PDB file of C-alpha atoms in Angstrom:
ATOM      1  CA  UNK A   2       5.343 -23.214  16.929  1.00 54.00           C
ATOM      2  CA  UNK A   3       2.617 -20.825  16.349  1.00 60.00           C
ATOM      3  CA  UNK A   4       0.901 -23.128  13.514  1.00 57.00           C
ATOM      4  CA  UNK A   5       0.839 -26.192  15.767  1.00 65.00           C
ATOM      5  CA  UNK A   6      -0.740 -23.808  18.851  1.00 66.00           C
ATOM      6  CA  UNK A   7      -3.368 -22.703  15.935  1.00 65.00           C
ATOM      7  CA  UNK A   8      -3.841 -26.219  15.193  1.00 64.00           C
ATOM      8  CA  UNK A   9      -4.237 -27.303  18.793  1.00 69.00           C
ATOM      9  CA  UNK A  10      -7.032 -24.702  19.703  1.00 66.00           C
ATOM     10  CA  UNK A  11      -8.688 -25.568  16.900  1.00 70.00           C
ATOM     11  CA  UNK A  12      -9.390 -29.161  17.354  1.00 69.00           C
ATOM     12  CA  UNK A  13      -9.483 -28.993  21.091  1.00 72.00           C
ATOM     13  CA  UNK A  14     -11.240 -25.676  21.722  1.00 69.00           C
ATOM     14  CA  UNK A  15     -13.212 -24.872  18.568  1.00 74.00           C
ATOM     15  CA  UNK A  16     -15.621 -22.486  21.081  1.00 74.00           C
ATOM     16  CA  UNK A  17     -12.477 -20.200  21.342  1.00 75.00           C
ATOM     17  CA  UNK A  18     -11.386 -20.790  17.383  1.00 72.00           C
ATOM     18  CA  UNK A  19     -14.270 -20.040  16.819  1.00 80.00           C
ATOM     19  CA  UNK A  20     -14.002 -16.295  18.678  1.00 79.00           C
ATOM     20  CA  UNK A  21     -10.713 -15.944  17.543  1.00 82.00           C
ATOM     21  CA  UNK A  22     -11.987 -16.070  13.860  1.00 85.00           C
ATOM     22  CA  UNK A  23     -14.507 -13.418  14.143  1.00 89.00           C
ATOM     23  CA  UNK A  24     -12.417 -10.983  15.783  1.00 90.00           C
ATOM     24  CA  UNK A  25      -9.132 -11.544  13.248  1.00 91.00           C
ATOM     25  CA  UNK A  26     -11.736 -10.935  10.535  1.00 93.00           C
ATOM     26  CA  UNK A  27     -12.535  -7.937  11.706  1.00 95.00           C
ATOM     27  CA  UNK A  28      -8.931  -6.666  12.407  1.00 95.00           C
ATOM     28  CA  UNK A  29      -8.116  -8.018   9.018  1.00 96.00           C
ATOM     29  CA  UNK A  30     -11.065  -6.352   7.149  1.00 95.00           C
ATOM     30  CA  UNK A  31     -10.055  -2.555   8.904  1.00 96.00           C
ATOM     31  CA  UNK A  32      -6.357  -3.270   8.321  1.00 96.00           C
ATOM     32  CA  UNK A  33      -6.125  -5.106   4.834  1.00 97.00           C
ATOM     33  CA  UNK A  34     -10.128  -5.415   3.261  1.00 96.00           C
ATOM     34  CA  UNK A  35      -9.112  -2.914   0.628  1.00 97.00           C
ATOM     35  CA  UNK A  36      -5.449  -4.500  -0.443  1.00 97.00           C
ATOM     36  CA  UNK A  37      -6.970  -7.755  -0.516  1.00 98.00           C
ATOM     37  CA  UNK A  38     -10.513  -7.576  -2.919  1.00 97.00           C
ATOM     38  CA  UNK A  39      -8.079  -4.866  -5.071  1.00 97.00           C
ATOM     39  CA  UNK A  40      -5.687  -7.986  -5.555  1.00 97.00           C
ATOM     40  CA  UNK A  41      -8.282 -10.582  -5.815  1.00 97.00           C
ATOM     41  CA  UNK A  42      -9.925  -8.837  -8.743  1.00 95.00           C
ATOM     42  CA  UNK A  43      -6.932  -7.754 -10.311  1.00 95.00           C
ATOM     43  CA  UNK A  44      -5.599 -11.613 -10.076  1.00 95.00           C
ATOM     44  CA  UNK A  45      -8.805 -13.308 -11.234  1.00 94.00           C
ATOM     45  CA  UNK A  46      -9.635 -11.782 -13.911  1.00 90.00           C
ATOM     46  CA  UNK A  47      -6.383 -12.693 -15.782  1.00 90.00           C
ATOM     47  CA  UNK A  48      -6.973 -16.494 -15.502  1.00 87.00           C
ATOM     48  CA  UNK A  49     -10.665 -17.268 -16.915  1.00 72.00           C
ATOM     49  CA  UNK A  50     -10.307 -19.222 -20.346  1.00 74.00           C
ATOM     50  CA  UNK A  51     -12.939 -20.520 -22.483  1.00 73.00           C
ATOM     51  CA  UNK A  52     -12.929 -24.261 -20.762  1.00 88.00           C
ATOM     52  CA  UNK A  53     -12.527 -22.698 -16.652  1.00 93.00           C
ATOM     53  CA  UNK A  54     -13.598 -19.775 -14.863  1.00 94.00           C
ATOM     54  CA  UNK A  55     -12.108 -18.482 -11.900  1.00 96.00           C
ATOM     55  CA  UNK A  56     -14.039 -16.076  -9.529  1.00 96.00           C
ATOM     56  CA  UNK A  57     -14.726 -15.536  -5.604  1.00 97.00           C
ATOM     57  CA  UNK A  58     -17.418 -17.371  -4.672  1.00 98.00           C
ATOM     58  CA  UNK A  59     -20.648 -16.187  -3.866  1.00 98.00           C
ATOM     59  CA  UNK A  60     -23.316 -17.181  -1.339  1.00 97.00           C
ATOM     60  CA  UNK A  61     -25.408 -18.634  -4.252  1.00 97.00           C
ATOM     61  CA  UNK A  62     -22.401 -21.038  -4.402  1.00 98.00           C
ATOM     62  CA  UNK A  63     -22.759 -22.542  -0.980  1.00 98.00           C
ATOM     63  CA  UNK A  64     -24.474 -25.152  -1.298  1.00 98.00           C
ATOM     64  CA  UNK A  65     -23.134 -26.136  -4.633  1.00 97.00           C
ATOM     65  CA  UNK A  66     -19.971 -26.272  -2.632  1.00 97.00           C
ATOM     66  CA  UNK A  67     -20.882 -28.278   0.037  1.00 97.00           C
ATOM     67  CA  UNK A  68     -22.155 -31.057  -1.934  1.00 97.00           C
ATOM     68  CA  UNK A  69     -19.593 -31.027  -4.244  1.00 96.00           C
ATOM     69  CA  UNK A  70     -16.847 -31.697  -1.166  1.00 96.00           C
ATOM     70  CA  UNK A  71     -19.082 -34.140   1.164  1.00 95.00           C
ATOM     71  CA  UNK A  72     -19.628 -35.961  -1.971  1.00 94.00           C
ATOM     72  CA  UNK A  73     -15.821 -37.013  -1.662  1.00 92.00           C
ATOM     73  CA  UNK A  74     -14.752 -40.452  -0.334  1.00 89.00           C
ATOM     74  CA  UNK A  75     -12.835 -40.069   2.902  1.00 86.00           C
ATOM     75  CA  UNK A  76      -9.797 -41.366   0.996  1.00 84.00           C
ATOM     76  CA  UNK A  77      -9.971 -38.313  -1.491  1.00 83.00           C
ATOM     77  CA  UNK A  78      -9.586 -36.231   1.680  1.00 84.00           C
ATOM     78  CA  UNK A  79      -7.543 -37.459   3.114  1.00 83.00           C
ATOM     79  CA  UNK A  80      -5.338 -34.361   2.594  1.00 80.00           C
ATOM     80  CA  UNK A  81      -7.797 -31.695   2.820  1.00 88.00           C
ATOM     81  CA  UNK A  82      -9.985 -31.097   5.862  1.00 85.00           C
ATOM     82  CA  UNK A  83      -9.337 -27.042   6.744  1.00 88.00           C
ATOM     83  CA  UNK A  84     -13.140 -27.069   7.897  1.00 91.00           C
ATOM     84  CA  UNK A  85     -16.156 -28.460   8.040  1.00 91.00           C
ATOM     85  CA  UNK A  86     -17.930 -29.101   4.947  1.00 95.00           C
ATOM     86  CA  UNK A  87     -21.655 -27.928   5.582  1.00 96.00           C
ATOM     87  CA  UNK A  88     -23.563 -25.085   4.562  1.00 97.00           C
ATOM     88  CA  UNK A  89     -23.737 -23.375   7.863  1.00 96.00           C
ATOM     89  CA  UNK A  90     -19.835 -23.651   8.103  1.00 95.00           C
ATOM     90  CA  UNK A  91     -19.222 -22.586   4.667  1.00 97.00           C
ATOM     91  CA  UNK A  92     -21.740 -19.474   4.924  1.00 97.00           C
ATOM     92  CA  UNK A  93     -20.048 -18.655   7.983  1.00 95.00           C
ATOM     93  CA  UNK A  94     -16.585 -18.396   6.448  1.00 96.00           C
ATOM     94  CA  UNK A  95     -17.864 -16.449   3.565  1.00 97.00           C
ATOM     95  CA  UNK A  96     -19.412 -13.578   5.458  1.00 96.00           C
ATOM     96  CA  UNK A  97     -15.926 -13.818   7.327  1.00 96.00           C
ATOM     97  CA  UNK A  98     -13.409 -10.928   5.947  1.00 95.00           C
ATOM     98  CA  UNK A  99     -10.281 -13.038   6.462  1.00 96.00           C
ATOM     99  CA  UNK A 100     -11.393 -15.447   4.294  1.00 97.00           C
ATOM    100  CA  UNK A 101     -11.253 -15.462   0.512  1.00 98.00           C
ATOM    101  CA  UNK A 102     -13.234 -18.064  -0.944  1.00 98.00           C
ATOM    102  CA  UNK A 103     -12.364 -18.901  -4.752  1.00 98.00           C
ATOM    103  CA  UNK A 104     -13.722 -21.426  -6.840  1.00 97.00           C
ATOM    104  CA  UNK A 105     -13.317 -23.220 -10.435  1.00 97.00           C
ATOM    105  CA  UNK A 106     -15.868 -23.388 -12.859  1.00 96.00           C
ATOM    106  CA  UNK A 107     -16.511 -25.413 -15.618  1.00 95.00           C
ATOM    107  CA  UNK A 108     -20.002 -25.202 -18.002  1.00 91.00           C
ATOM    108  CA  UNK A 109     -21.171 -23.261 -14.690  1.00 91.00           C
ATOM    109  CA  UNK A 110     -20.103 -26.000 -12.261  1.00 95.00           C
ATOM    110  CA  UNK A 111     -18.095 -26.160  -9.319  1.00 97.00           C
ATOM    111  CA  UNK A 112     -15.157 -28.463  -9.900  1.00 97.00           C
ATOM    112  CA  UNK A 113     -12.364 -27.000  -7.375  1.00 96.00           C
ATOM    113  CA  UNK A 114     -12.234 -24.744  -4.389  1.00 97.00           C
ATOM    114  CA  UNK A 115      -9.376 -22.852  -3.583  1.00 97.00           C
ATOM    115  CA  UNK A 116      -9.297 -20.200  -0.250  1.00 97.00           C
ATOM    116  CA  UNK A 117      -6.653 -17.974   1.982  1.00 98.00           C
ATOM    117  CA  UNK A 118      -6.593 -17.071   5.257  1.00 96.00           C
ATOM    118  CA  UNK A 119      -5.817 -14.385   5.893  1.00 97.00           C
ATOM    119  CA  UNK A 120      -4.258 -13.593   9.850  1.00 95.00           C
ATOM    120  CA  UNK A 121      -4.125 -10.099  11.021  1.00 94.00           C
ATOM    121  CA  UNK A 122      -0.336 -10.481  11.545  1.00 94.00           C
ATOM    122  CA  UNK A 123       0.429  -9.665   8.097  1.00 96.00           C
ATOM    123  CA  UNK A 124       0.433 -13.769   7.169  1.00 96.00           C
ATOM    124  CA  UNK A 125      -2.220 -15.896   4.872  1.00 97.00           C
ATOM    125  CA  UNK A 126      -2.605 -19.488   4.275  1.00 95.00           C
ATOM    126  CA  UNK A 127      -3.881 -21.130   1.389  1.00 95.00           C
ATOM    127  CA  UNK A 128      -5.790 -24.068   0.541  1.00 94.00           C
ATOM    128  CA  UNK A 129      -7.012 -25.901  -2.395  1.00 94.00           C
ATOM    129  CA  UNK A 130      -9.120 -28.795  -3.931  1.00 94.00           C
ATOM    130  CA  UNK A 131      -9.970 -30.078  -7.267  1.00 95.00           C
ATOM    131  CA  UNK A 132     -12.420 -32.523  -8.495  1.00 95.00           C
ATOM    132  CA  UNK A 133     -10.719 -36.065  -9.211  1.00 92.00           C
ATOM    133  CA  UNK A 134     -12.011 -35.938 -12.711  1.00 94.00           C
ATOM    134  CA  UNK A 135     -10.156 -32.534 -13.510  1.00 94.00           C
ATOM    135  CA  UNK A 136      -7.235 -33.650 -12.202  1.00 89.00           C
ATOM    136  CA  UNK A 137      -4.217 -33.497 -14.429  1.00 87.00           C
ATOM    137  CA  UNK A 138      -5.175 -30.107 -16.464  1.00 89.00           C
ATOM    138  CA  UNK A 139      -3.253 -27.816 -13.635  1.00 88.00           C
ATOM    139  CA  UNK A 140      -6.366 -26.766 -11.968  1.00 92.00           C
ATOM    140  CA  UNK A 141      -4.436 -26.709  -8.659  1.00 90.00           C
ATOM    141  CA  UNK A 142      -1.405 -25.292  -9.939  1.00 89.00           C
ATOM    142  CA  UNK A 143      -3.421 -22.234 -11.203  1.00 91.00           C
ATOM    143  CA  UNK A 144      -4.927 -21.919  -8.215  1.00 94.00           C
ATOM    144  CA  UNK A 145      -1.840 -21.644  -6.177  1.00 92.00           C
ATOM    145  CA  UNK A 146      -0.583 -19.189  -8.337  1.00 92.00           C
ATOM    146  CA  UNK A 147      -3.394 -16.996  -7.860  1.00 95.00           C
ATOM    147  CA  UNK A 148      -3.685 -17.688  -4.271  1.00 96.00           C
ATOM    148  CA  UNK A 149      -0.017 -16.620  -4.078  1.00 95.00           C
ATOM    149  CA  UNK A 150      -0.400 -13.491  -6.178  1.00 95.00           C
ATOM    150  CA  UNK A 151      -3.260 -12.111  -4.192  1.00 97.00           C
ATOM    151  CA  UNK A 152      -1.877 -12.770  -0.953  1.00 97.00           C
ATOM    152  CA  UNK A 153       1.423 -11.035  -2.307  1.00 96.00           C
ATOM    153  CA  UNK A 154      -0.477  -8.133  -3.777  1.00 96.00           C
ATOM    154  CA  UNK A 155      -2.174  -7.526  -0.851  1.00 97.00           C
ATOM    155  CA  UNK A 156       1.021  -7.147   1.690  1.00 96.00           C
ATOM    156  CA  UNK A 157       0.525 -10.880   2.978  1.00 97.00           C
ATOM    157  CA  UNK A 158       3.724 -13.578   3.217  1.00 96.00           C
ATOM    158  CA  UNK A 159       1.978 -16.776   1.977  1.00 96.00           C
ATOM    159  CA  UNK A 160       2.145 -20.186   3.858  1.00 95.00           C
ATOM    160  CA  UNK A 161       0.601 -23.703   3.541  1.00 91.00           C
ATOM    161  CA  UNK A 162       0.840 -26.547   4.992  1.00 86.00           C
ATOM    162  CA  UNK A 163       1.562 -29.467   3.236  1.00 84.00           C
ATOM    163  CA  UNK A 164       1.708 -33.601   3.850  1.00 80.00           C
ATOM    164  CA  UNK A 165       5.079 -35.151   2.742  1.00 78.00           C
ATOM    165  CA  UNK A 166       2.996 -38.082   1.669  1.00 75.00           C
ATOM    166  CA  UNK A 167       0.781 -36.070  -0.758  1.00 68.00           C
ATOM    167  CA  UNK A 168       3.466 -35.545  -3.574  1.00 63.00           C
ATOM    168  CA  UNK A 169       1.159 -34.033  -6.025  1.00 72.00           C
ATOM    169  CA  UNK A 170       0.035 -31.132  -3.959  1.00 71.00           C
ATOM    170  CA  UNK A 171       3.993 -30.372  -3.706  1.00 72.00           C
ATOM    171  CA  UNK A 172       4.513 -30.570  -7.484  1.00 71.00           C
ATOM    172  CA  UNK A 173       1.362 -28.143  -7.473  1.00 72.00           C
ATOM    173  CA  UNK A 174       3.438 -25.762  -5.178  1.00 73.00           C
ATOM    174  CA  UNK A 175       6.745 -25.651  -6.932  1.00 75.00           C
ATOM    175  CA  UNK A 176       5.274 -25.490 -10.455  1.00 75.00           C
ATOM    176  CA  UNK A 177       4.562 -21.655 -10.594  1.00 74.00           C
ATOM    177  CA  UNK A 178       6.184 -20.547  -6.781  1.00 78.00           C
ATOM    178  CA  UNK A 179       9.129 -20.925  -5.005  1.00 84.00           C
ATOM    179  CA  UNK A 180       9.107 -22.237  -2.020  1.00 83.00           C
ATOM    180  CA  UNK A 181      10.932 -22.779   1.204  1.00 90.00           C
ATOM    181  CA  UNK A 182      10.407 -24.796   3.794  1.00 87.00           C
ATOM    182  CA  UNK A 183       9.807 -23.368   7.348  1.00 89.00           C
ATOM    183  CA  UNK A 184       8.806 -26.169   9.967  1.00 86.00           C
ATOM    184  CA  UNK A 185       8.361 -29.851   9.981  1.00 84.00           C
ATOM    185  CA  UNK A 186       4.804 -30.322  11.799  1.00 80.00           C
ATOM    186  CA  UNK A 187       2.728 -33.516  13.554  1.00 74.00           C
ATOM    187  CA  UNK A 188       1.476 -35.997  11.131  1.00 74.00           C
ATOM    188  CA  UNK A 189       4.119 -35.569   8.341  1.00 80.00           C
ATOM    189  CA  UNK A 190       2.718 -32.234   7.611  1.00 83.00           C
ATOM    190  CA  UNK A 191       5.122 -29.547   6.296  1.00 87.00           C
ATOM    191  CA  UNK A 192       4.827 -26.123   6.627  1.00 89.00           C
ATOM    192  CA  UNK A 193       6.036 -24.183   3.450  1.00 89.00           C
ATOM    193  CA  UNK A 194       6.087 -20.538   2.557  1.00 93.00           C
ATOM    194  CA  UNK A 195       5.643 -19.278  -1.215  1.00 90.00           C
ATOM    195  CA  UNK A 196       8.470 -16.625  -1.411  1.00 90.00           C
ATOM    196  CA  UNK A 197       6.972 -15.625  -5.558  1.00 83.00           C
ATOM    197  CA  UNK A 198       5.476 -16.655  -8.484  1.00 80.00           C
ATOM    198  CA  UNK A 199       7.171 -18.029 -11.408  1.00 73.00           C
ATOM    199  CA  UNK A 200       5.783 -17.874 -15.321  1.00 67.00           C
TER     200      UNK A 200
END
């Protein structure tokens, strides 16, 4: 119930989602900053490998970012639209302390964003996108792992929402967490909650 209120303010009243995100960020960075940048560096820097790199974005990365996702075709998408897409948005979000902004890196470019939110309620959402062209090679399964890790590490229960239609982010999510499903939402979505990570 709470996710589809979130959801609701957000498209209808982005003024007040807007207000609500800069004061959770600030509750979040007093209660949790610490937990949360120990975990994401502890997580990170297990993952890098000679072909990707994994690290927290950086506000040299912005723009990078942004063309890399407007770039998309709608289609592509279709699945992932958690904000806006321009550089104003983006360095918003990154000077926010309840977000974590991640990225994948290959020969020093940008090929797949991954982020949580975190909520000052003790719960954290995560989100991810790859690059069509690295699909396949368990980018996005990586990345939820991580994302579930940190947001573990840190004291956080981990949620996402997820379309029934979009079968391959749901592979994604069961491949290195277990899941269980919480709520079915508007639009086909499905709210799931990674419980741990698997090896």
């Amino acid at each position: 119930m709470m996710v589809r209120f979130l959801k609701w303010i957000k498209s209808q009243m982005p003024f007040i989602w807007r207000w609500i995100e800069t004061v959770n960020g600030m509750i979040v960075a007093l209660l949790y900053g610490k937990k949360i940048n120990l975990a994401a560096n502890n997580v990170l820097q297990q993952y890098s490998d000679s072909d990707i790199t994994y690290r927290r974005l950086s506000s040299d990365d912005i723009l990078n970012l942004s063309n890399m996702l407007t770039a998309q075709t709608d289609d592509y998408l279709q699945y992932f639209h958690p904000h806006a897409f321009d550089t104003a948005t983006l360095g918003r979000l990154l000077t926010n302390s309840s977000y974590l902004m991640m990225g994948a890196f290959a020969n020093g470019n940008i090929v797949g964003y991954h982020f949580i939110r975190f909520f000052a309620n003790g719960k954290c959402f995560r989100g991810n996108f790859v690059l069509p062209q690295y699909q396949g090679r368990h980018i996005g399964s990586t990345m939820i792992k991580q994302m579930t890790e940190i947001g573990l590490a840190a004291g956080f229960r981990v949620f996402a929402t997820v379309s029934r239609h979009n079968l391959s982010s749901m592979a994604s999510s069961k491949r290195f967490s277990t899941i269980r499903i919480i709520e079915e939402l508007p639009n086909d979505d499905i709210l799931i909650e990674h419980i741990n990570t698997l090896s």
